[in-house]
PDB file of C-alpha atoms in Angstrom:
ATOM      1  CA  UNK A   1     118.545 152.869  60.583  1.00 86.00           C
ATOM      2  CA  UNK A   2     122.202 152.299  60.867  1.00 89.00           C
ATOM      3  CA  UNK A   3     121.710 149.825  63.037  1.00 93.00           C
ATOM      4  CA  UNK A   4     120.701 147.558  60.937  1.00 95.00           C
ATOM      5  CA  UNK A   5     122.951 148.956  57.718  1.00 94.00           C
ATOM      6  CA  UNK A   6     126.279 148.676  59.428  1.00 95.00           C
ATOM      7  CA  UNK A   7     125.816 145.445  61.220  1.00 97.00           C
ATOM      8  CA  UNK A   8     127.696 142.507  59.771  1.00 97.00           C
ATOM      9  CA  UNK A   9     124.542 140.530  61.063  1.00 98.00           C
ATOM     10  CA  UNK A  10     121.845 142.963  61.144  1.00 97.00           C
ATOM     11  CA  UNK A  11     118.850 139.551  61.044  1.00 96.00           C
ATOM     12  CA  UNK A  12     120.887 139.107  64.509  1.00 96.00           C
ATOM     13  CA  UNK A  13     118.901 142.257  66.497  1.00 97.00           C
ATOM     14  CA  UNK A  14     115.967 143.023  67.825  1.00 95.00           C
ATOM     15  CA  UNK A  15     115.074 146.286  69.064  1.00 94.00           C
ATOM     16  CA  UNK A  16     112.616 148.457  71.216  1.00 94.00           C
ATOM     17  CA  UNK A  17     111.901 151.881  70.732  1.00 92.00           C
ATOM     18  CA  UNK A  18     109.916 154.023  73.507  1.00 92.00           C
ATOM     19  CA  UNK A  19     109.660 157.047  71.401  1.00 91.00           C
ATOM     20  CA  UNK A  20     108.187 159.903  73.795  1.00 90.00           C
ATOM     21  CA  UNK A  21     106.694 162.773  71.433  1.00 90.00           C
ATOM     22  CA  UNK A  22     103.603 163.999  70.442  1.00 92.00           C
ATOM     23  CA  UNK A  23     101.864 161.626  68.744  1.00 89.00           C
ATOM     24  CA  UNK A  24      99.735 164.375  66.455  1.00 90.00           C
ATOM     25  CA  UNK A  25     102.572 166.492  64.926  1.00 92.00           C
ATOM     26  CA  UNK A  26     106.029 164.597  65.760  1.00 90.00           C
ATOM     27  CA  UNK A  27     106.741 161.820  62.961  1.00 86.00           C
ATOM     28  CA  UNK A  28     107.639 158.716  64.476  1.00 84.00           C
ATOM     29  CA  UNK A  29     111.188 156.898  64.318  1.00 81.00           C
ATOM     30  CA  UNK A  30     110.260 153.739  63.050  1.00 80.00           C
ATOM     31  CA  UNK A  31     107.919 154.044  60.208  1.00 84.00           C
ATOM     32  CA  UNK A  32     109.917 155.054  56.837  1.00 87.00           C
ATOM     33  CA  UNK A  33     108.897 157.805  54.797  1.00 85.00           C
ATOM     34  CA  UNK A  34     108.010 156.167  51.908  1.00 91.00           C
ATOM     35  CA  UNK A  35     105.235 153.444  52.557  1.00 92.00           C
ATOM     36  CA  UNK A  36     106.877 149.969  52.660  1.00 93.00           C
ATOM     37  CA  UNK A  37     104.005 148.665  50.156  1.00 95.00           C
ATOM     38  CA  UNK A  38     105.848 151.006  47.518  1.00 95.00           C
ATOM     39  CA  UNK A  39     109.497 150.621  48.414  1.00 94.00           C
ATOM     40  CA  UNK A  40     110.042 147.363  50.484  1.00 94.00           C
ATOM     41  CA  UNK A  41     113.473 147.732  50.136  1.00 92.00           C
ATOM     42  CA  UNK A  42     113.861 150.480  52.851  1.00 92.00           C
ATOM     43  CA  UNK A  43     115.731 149.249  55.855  1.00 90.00           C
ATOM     44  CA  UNK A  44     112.903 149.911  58.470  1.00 90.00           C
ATOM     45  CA  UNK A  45     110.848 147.958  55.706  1.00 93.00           C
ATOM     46  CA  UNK A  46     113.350 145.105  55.729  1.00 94.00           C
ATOM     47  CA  UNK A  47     113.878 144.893  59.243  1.00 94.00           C
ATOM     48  CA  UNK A  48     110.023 145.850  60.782  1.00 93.00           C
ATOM     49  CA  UNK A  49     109.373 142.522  62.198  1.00 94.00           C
ATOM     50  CA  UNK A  50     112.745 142.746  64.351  1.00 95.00           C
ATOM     51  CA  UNK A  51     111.489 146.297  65.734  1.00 93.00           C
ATOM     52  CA  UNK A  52     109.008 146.691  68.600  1.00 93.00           C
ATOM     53  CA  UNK A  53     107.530 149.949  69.213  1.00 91.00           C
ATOM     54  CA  UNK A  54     105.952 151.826  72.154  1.00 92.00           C
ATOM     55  CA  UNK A  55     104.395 154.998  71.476  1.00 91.00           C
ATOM     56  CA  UNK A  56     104.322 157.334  74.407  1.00 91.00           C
ATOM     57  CA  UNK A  57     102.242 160.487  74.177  1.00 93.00           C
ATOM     58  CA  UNK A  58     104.530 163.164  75.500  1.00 90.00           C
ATOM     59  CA  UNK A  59     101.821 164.429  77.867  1.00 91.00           C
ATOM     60  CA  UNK A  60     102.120 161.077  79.542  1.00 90.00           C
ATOM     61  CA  UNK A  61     105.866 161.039  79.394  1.00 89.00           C
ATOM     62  CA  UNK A  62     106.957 161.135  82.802  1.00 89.00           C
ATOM     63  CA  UNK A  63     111.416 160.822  82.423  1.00 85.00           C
ATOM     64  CA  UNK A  64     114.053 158.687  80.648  1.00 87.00           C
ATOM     65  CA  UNK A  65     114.423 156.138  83.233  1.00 88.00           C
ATOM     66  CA  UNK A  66     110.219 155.717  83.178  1.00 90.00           C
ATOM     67  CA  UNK A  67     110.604 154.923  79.289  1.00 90.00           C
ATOM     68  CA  UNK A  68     114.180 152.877  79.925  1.00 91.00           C
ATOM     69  CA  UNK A  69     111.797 150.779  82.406  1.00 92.00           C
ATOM     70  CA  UNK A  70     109.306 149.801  79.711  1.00 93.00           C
ATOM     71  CA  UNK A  71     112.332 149.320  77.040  1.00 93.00           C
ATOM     72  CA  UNK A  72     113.680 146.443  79.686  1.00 93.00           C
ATOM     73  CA  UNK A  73     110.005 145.311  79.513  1.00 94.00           C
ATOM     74  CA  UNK A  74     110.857 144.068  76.245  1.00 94.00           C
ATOM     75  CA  UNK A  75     113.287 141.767  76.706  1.00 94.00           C
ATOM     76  CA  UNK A  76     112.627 138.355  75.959  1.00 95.00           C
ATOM     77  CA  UNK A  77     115.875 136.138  76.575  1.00 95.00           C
ATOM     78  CA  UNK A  78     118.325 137.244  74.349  1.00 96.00           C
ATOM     79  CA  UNK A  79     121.986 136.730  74.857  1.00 97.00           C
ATOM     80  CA  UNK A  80     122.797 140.404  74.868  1.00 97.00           C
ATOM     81  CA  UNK A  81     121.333 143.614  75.771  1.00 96.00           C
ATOM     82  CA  UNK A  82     122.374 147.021  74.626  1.00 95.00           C
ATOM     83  CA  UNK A  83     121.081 150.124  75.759  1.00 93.00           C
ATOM     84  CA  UNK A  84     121.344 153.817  73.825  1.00 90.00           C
ATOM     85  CA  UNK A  85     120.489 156.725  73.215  1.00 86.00           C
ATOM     86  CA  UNK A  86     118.593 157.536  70.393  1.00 82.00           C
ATOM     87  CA  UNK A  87     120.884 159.906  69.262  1.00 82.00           C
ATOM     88  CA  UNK A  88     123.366 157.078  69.039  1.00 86.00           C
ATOM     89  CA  UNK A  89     125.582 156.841  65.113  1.00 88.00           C
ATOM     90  CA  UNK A  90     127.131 152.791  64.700  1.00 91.00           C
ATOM     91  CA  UNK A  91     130.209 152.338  62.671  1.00 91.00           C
ATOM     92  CA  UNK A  92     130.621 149.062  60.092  1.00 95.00           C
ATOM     93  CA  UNK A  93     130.590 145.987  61.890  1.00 96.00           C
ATOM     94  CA  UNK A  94     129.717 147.312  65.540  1.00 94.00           C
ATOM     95  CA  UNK A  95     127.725 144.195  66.764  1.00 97.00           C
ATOM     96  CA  UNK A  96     130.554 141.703  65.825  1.00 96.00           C
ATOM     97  CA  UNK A  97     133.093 143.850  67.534  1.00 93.00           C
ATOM     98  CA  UNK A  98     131.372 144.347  70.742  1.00 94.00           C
ATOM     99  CA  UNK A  99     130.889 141.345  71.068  1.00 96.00           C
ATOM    100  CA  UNK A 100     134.202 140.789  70.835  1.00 94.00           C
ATOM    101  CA  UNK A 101     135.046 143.625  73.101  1.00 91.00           C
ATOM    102  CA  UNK A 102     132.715 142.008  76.017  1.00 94.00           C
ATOM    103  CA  UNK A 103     133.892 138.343  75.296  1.00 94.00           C
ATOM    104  CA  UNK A 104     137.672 139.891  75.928  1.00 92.00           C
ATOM    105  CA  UNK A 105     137.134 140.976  79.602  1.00 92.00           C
ATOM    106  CA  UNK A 106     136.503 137.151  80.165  1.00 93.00           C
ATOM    107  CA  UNK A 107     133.397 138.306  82.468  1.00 94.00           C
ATOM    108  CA  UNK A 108     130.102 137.212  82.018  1.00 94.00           C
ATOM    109  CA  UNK A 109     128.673 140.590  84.352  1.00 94.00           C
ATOM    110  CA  UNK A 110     131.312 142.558  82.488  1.00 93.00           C
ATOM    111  CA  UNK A 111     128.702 145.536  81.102  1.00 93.00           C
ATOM    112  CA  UNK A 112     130.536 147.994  78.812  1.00 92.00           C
ATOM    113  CA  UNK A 113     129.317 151.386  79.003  1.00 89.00           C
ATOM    114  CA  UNK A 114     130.578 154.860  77.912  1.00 82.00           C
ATOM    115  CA  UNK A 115     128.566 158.151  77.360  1.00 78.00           C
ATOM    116  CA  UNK A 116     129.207 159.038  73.376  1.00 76.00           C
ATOM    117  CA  UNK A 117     131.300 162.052  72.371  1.00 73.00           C
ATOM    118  CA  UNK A 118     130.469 163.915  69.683  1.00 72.00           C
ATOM    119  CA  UNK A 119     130.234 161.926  66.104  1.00 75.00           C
ATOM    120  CA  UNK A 120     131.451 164.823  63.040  1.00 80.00           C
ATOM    121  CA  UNK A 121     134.445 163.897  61.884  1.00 81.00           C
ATOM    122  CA  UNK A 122     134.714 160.569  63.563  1.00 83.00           C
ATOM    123  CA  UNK A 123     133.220 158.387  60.820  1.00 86.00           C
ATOM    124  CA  UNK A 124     134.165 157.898  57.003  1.00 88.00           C
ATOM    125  CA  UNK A 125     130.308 158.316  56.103  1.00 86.00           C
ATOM    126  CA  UNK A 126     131.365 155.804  52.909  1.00 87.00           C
ATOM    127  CA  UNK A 127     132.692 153.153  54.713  1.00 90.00           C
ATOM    128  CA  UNK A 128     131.346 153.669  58.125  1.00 88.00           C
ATOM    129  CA  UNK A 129     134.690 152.875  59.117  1.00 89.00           C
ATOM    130  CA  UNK A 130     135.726 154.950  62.837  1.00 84.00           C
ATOM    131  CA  UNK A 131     138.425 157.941  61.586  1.00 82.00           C
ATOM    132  CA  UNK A 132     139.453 158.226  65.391  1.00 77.00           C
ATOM    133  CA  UNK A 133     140.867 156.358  67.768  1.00 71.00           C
ATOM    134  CA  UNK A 134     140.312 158.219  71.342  1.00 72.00           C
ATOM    135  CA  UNK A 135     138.994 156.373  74.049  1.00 72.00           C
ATOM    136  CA  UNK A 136     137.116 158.161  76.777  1.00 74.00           C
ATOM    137  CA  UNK A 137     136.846 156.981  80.365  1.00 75.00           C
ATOM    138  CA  UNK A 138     134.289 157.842  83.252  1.00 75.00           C
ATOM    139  CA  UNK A 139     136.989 158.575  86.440  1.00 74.00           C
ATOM    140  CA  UNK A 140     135.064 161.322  88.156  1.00 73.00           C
ATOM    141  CA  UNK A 141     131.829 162.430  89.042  1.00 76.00           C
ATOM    142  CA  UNK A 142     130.527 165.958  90.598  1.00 74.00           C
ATOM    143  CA  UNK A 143     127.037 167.605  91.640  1.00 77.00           C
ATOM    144  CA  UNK A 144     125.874 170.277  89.559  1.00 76.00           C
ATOM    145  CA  UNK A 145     124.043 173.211  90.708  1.00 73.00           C
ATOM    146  CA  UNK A 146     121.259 171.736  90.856  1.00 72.00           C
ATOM    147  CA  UNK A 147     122.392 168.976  93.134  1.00 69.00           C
ATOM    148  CA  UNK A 148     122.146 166.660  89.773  1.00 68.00           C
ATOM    149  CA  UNK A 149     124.828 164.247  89.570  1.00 69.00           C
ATOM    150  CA  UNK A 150     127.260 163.935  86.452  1.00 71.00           C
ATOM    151  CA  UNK A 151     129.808 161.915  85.842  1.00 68.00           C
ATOM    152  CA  UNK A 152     132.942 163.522  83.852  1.00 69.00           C
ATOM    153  CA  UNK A 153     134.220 161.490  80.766  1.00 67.00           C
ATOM    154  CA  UNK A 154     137.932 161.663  80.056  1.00 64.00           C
ATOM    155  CA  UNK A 155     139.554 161.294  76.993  1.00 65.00           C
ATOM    156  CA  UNK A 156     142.762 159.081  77.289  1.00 62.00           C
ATOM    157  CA  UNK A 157     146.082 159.578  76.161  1.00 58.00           C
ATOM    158  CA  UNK A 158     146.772 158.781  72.099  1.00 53.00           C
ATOM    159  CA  UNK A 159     149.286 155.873  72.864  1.00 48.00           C
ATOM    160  CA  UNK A 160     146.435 153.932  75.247  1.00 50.00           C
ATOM    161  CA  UNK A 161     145.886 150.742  72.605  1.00 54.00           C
ATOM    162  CA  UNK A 162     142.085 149.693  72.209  1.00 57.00           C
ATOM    163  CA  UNK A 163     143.681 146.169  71.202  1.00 64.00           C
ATOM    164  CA  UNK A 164     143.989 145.578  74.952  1.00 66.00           C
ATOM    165  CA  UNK A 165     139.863 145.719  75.210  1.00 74.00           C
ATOM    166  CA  UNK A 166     138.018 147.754  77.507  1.00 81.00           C
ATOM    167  CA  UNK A 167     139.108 149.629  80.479  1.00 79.00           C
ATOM    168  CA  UNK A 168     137.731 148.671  83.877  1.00 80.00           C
ATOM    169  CA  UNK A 169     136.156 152.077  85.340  1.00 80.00           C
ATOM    170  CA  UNK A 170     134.161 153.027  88.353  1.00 79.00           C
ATOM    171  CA  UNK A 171     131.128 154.429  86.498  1.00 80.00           C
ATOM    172  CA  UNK A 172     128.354 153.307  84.076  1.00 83.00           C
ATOM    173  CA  UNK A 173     126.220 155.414  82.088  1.00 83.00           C
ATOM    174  CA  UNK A 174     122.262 155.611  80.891  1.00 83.00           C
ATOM    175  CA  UNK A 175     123.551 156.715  77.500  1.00 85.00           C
ATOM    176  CA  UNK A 176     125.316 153.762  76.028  1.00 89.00           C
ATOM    177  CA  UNK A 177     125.712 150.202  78.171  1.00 92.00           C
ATOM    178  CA  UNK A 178     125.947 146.986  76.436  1.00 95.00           C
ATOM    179  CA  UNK A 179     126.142 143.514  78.186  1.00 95.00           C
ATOM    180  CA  UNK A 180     124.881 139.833  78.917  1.00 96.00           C
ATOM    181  CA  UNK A 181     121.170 140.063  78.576  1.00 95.00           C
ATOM    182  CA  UNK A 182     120.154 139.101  82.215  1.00 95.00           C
ATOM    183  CA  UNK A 183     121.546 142.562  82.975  1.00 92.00           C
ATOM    184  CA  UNK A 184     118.494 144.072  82.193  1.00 92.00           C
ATOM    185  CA  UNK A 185     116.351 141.235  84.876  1.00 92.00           C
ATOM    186  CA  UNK A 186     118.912 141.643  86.873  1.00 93.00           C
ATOM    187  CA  UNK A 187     119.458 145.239  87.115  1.00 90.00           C
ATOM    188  CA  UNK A 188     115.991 146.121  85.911  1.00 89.00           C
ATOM    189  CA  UNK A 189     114.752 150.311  85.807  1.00 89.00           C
ATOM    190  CA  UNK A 190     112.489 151.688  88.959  1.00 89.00           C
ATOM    191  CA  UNK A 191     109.205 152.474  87.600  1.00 88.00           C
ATOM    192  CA  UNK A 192     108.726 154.760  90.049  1.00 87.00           C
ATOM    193  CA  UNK A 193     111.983 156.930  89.903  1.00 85.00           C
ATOM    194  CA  UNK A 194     110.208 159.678  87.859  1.00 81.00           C
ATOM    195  CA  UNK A 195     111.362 162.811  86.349  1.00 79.00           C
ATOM    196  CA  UNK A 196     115.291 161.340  86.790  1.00 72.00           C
ATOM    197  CA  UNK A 197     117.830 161.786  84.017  1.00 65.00           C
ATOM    198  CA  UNK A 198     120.180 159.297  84.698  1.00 52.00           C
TER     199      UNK A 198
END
């Protein structure tokens, strides 16, 4: 829902959900608690015919990069595409200011991307105003165990300005990427890449 409540132009989105659970006891993200006939004034109420749903049965659920692959189905054009987690907490103004952060690296395939730290403590919940300043960076990447691979996010020194826009790294990642929309025709999901993380 913050989505929508923090952005400066929230009649500006349009999103798709590919909520994997199980559709007979888990409630789903989109529909608001109260029914919309008795309190239209609910943002998911507001905002319902700028949110596109696709209800996966978790039985059927076969990986994140499955469901990303249907989320890219979605697309119909727009300028930008942004891709998160749904974990994922927006500040005040976030969709005017990445813009501006993408328009800055004066690249049209520029995609930003980051994987989120941890949110308590990093946003005035009044305001929804950012409390920190840190910037994290994806330098490194290792094999787990497991042989899965994971990149390493750094946080950067203090005195590391965000005024100078975004840092060019050698990594992007499934949790947060945000871009010129042909990124997700040009760059599209394998369907059949099942079972993989990231």
């Amino acid at each position: 829902e913050n989505m929508f409540i923090r952005a400066r132009h929230p009649e500006r989105l349009r999103v798709a959900v590919v909520d994997q659970r199980d559709l007979e006891t888990d409630p789903s993200c989109v529909f608001p608690r109260v029914p919309c006939i008795r309190d239209p004034h609910q943002t998911l109420c507001k905002y319902s015919d700028q949110i596109e749903l696709y209800d996966m049965d978790r039985q059927f659920a076969i990986g994140p990069v499955f469901a990303r692959h249907i989320a890219y189905r979605y697309y119909r054009g727009e300028y930008y595409a942004m891709q998160m987690d749904a974990q994922t907490t927006f500040v005040q103004d976030w969709d005017a200011d990445i813009i501006n952060q993408h328009e800055s690296t004066g690249n049209e395939m520029a995609v930003l991307s980051h994987t989120p730290q941890d949110v308590i403590g990093s946003i005035d919940p009044l305001l929804g105003r950012a409390l920190q300043t840190k910037r994290t960076i994806m330098c490194e990447t290792h094999y787990l165990a497991e042989n899965y691979l994971e990149n390493d996010a750094w946080n950067l020194k203090d005195d590391v300005s965000s005024e100078r826009g975004p840092i060019l790294q050698p990594f992007w990642s499934a949790a947060f990427s945000f871009g010129r929309g042909h990124f997700a025709v040009n760059v599209p999901y394998d369907q059949y890449m099942t079972f993989l993380f990231s």
